[in-house]
């Protein structure tokens, strides 16, 4: 008998028939003798609908009341799933965030989980009861309902799994695992049986949409084994999906040079021309952006001009471009640049793999492969297990396909 957490996303909970299908999956685990906690998202589209109500009510809504409204979607699905489980003979009850409780920081709409009291949960599981927990929500100081930010249900599931010392956290989505790249772009992409926390964290941070970045980071910190599965495949095969584990558990035999390739079109490039080439100039650019919580990714500072100035290029999330331009425009006199050039037609392409630590030539292969296809690299950034480049958006799909082949990731038995 094992303790497991099963997490179901919005598409898995989209309507009563889907919820009944989820209940049947949960029952199979209960019948196998496992102690089960289920974490659920709101029905697909429901959170967007609730957010829209808040914005219609007031453009300056109170974040505390916003949390009360948007957390309601998960409350509905947790109650419905408990009812559906009871209907098929499974002892179940829902536990809202304040009932466990899931204690969070007071940063409403973007709270972080600080602790989960599992006394009641442990007792319920020991008695054979299935605990259904709404994801995304908790309780802040003073008893106010709080939410974790969009995509926070994955983080809730991992946190519950860590608190109850679960053997693993099964996250059911609309895909059947983690692939070497997006199968819609590369039909020969392969599903990965296993991947390390670090690789999944890098892939999630550079565009892979399978898991929320915060949830992977928490799983790595707490050593929670995650399995990604599809809730739309009618299978009881427990070896399906992708298992996300520590590098130590993965071992050396299964490691490969490159694990996956991700792309992200949600990037915007900003170039500031003729920035004075003196100490403090770069700080004057990035300090205001940091204070506003705008994440700057790639940074390129060109060789200084004979006039004593230089050009600085960097990227920000596409959704933050307008704010970034406003802030930099207001600081133009302090920074001293002569011209600001935004560009939204760019994309970031990243290759990720723990094998980079022990193999040379990964970046060279990337650069030569793109160069042979006439794809110009506008910026580069690296980490220990990742190389990312910025290219023109129109070349995104071509870049992903040729790199996938160049690193030997194509499935041999694909059509």
PDB file of C-alpha atoms in Angstrom, residues 7 13 28 39 43 74 88 103 109 122 134 155 180-181 203 235 245 263 275 306-307 319 339 372 374 387 396:
ATOM      1  CA  UNK A   7      -3.870  15.846  -9.607  1.00  0.00           C
ATOM      2  CA  UNK A  13     -12.575  18.315 -14.831  1.00  0.00           C
ATOM      3  CA  UNK A  28      -8.951   2.027  -9.325  1.00  0.00           C
ATOM      4  CA  UNK A  39      -5.993  17.753  -6.003  1.00  0.00           C
ATOM      5  CA  UNK A  43     -13.214  23.437 -14.871  1.00  0.00           C
ATOM      6  CA  UNK A  74     -11.765  24.746  -7.414  1.00  0.00           C
ATOM      7  CA  UNK A  88     -19.613   4.803  -6.989  1.00  0.00           C
ATOM      8  CA  UNK A 103      -1.078  28.143   5.083  1.00  0.00           C
ATOM      9  CA  UNK A 109      -3.199  36.398  -6.112  1.00  0.00           C
ATOM     10  CA  UNK A 122      -3.516  11.789   7.779  1.00  0.00           C
ATOM     11  CA  UNK A 134      -8.941  22.129  -4.289  1.00  0.00           C
ATOM     12  CA  UNK A 155       2.175  23.508  -6.971  1.00  0.00           C
ATOM     13  CA  UNK A 180      11.605  15.590 -26.621  1.00  0.00           C
ATOM     14  CA  UNK A 181       9.842  18.569 -28.219  1.00  0.00           C
ATOM     15  CA  UNK A 203      12.212  23.009 -20.123  1.00  0.00           C
ATOM     16  CA  UNK A 235      -5.474   2.642 -19.808  1.00  0.00           C
ATOM     17  CA  UNK A 245      12.925  12.175 -10.565  1.00  0.00           C
ATOM     18  CA  UNK A 263      10.577  27.085 -27.950  1.00  0.00           C
ATOM     19  CA  UNK A 275      24.032  54.047 -24.035  1.00  0.00           C
ATOM     20  CA  UNK A 306      34.265  55.334 -30.851  1.00  0.00           C
ATOM     21  CA  UNK A 307      31.881  57.942 -29.435  1.00  0.00           C
ATOM     22  CA  UNK A 319       3.242  40.632 -21.866  1.00  0.00           C
ATOM     23  CA  UNK A 339      16.943  55.510 -29.406  1.00  0.00           C
ATOM     24  CA  UNK A 372      23.505  25.990 -42.308  1.00  0.00           C
ATOM     25  CA  UNK A 374      20.415  30.568 -42.761  1.00  0.00           C
ATOM     26  CA  UNK A 387      21.754  26.688 -24.281  1.00  0.00           C
ATOM     27  CA  UNK A 396      10.826  28.879 -35.044  1.00  0.00           C
TER      28      UNK A 396
END
